[in-house]
Protein backbone atom coordinates (compact mmCIF):
# COMPACT_ATOMS: atom_id res chain seq x y z
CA UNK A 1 -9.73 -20.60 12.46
CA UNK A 2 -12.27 -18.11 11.27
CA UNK A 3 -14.15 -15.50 14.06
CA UNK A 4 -17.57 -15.47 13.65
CA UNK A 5 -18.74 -12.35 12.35
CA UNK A 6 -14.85 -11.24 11.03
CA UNK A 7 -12.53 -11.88 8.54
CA UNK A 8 -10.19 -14.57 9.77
CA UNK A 9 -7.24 -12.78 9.20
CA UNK A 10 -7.33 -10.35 11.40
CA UNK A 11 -6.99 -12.71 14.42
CA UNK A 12 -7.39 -11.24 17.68
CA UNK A 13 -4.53 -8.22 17.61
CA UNK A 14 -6.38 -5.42 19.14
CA UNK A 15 -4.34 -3.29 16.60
CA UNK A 16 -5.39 -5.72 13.29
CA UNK A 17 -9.09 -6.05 14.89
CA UNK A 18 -9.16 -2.22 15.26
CA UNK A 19 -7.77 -1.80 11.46
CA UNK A 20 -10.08 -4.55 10.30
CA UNK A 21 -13.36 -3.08 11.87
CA UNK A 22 -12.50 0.60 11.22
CA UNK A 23 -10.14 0.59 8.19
CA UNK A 24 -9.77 -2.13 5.85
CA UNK A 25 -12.15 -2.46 3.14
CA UNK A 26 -13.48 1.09 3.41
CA UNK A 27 -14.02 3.20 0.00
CA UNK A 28 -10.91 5.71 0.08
CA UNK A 29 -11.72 8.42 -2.26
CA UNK A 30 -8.60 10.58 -1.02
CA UNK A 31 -5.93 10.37 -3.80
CA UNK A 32 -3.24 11.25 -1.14
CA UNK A 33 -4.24 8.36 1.24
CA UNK A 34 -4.65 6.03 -1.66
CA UNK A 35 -0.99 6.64 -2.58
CA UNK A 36 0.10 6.58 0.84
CA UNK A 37 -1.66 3.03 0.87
CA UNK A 38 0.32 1.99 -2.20
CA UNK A 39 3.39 2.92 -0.38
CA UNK A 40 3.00 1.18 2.97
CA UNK A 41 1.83 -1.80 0.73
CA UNK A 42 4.59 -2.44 -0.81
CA UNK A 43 6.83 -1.85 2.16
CA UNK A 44 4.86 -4.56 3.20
CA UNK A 45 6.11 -7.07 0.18
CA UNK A 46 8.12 -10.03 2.34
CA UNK A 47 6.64 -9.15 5.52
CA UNK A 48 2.92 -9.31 7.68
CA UNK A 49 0.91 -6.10 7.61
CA UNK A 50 1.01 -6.05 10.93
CA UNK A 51 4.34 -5.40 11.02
CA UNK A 52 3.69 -2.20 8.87
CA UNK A 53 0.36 -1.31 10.78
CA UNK A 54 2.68 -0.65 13.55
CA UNK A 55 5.16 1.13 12.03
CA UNK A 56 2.71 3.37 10.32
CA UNK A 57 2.93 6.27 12.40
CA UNK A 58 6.68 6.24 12.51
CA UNK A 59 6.36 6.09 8.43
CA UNK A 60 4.38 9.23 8.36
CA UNK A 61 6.39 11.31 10.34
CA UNK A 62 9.85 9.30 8.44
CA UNK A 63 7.99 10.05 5.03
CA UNK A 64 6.76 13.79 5.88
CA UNK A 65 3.05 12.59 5.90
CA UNK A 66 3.64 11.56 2.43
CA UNK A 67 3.45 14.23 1.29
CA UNK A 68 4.27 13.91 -2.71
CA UNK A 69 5.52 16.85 -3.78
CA UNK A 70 8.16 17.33 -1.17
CA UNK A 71 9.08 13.22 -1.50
CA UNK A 72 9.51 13.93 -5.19
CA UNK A 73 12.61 16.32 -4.54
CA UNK A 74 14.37 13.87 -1.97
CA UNK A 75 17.70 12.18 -2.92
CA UNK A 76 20.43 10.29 -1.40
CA UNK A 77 20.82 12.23 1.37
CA UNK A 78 17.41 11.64 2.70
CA UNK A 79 17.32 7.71 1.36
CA UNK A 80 20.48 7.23 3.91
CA UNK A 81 18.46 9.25 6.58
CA UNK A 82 15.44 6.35 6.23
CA UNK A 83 17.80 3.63 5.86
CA UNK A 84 19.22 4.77 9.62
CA UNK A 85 15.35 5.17 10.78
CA UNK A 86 15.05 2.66 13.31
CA UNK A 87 11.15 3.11 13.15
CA UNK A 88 10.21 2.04 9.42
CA UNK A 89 11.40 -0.98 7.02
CA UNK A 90 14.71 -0.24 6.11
CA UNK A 91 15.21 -1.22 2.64
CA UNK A 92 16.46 0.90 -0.16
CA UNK A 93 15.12 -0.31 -2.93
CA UNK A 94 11.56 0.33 -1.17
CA UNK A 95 12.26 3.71 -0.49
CA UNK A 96 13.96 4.61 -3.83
CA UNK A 97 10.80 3.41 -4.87
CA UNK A 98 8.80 5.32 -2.94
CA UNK A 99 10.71 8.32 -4.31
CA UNK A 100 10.13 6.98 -8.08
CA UNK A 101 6.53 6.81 -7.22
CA UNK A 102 5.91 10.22 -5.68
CA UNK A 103 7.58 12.02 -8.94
CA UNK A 104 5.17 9.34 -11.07
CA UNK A 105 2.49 10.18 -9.43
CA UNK A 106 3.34 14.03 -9.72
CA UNK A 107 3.71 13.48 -13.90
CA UNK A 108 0.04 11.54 -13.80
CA UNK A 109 -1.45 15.03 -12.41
CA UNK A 110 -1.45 14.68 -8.91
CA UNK A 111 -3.07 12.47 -5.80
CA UNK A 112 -6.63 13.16 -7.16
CA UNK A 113 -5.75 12.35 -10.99
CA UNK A 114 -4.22 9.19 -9.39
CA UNK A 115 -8.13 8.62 -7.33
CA UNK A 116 -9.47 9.10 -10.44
CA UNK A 117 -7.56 6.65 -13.04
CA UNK A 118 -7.74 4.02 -9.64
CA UNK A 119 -11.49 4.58 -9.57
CA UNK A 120 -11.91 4.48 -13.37
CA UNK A 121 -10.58 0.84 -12.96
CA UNK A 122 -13.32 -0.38 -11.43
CA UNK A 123 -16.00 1.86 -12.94
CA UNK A 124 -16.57 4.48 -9.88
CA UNK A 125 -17.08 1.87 -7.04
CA UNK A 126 -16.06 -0.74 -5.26
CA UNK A 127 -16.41 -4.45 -6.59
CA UNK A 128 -18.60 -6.31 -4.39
CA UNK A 129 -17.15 -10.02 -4.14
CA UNK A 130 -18.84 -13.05 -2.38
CA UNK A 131 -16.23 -14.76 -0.79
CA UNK A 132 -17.06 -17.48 1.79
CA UNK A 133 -14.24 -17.81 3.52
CA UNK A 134 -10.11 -16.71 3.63
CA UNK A 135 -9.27 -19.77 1.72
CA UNK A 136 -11.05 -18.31 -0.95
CA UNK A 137 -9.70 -14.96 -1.82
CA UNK A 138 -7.06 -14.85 -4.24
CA UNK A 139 -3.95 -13.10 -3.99
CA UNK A 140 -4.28 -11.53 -7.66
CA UNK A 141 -7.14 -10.99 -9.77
CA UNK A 142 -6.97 -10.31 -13.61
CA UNK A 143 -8.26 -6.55 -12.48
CA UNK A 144 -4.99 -6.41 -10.07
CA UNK A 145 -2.89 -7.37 -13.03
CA UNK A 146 -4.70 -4.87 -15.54
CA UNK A 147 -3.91 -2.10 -12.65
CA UNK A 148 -0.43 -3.21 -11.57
CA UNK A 149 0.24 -2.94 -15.39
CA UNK A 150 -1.40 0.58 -15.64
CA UNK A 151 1.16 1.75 -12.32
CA UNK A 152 3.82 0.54 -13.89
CA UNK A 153 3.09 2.43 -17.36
CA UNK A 154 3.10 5.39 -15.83
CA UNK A 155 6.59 4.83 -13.85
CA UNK A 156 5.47 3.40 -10.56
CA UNK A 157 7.55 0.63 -8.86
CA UNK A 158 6.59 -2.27 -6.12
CA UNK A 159 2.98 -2.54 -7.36
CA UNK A 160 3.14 -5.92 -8.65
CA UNK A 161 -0.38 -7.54 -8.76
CA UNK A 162 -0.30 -9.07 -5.31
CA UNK A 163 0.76 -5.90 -3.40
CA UNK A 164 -2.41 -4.33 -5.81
CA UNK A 165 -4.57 -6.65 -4.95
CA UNK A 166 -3.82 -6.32 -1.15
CA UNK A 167 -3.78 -2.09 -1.73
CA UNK A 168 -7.40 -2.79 -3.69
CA UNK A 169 -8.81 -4.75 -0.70
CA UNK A 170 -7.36 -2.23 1.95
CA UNK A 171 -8.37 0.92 0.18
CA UNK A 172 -12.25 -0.71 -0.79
CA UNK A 173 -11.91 -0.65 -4.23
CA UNK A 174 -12.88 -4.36 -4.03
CA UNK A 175 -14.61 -5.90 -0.97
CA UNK A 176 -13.05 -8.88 0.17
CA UNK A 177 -14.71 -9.52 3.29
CA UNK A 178 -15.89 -12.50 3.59
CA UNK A 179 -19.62 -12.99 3.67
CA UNK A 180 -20.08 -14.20 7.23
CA UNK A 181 -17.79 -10.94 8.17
CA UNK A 182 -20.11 -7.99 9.61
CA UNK A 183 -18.22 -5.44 7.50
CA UNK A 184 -19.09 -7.23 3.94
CA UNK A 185 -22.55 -5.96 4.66
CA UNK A 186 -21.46 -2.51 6.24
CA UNK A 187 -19.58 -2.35 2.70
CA UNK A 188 -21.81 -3.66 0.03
């Protein structure tokens, strides 16, 4: 059942409303945050958001504040330290691929040439969509695909064009609240 005035999906969490109201949906120009995004997206393939929302702080500290360039130089030794890390998703493929993604994203030129090419997608700012309710949003869009192929060009890994499309809506390169949600205004 949707909320008046929210995005249905949000429920009534105080942590999900809180992310909803605050976070979600909100332009992020910061090429570091928009790769940390991508990350905790697709850690969140298979599973709720919620799940990663609160595990997010315990991913920062497990993933040095995702920081890139020091992710980049990490090996076995510290993919068997996060599989043992009782405070994130332990999954090795996900992490391998969050190694895999930090040295692509070092080869592309950095967190801000990554803003850039992400923001050249969708020429500079964020697509305004009309949706009237949940049922309506898609999982994918064409753009999504056009991206996720882009990411994966350039070597990145678990950025299919669902987990793009979610990392698009989160990071407000598309709003996709709905349009009896208070934010879709606040964000138009």
């Amino acid at each position: 059942m949707t909320r008046p005035g929210r995005c249905g999906w949000c429920g009534t969490d105080p942590l999900y409303v809180a992310y909803h109201d605050t976070e979600w949906g909100v332009p992020e120009r910061c090429g570091r945050a928009l790769w940390e995004k991508l990350i905790l997206d697709g850690f969140q393939a298979g599973l709720s958001w919620i799940t990663i929302l609160r595990k997010r702080e315990a991913f920062r500290v497990a993933f040095e504040g995702f920081d890139p360039g020091v992710i980049a130089h990490w090996g076995e030794a510290e993919v068997m330290r996060l599989l043992a890390d009782p405070g994130i998703v332990r999954h090795r493929g996900k992490i391998e691929a969050t190694i895999t993604n930090a040295r692509a994203l070092l080869e592309m030129g950095g967190p801000e040439a990554f803003a850039d090419l992400m923001w050249g997608h969708v020429g500079g700012g964020p697509v305004q969509n009309r949706w009237a309710s949940d049922a309506d949003v898609p999982a994918f869009t064409p753009l999504s695909e056009r991206v996720s192929k882009d990411l994966k060009r350039k070597g990145f890994r678990f950025c299919g064009p669902t987990i793009t499309y979610a990392w698009m809506q989160a990071t407000g390169l598309v709003n996709d609240h709905v349009t009896t949600c208070f934010r879709h205004a606040d964000l138009a």
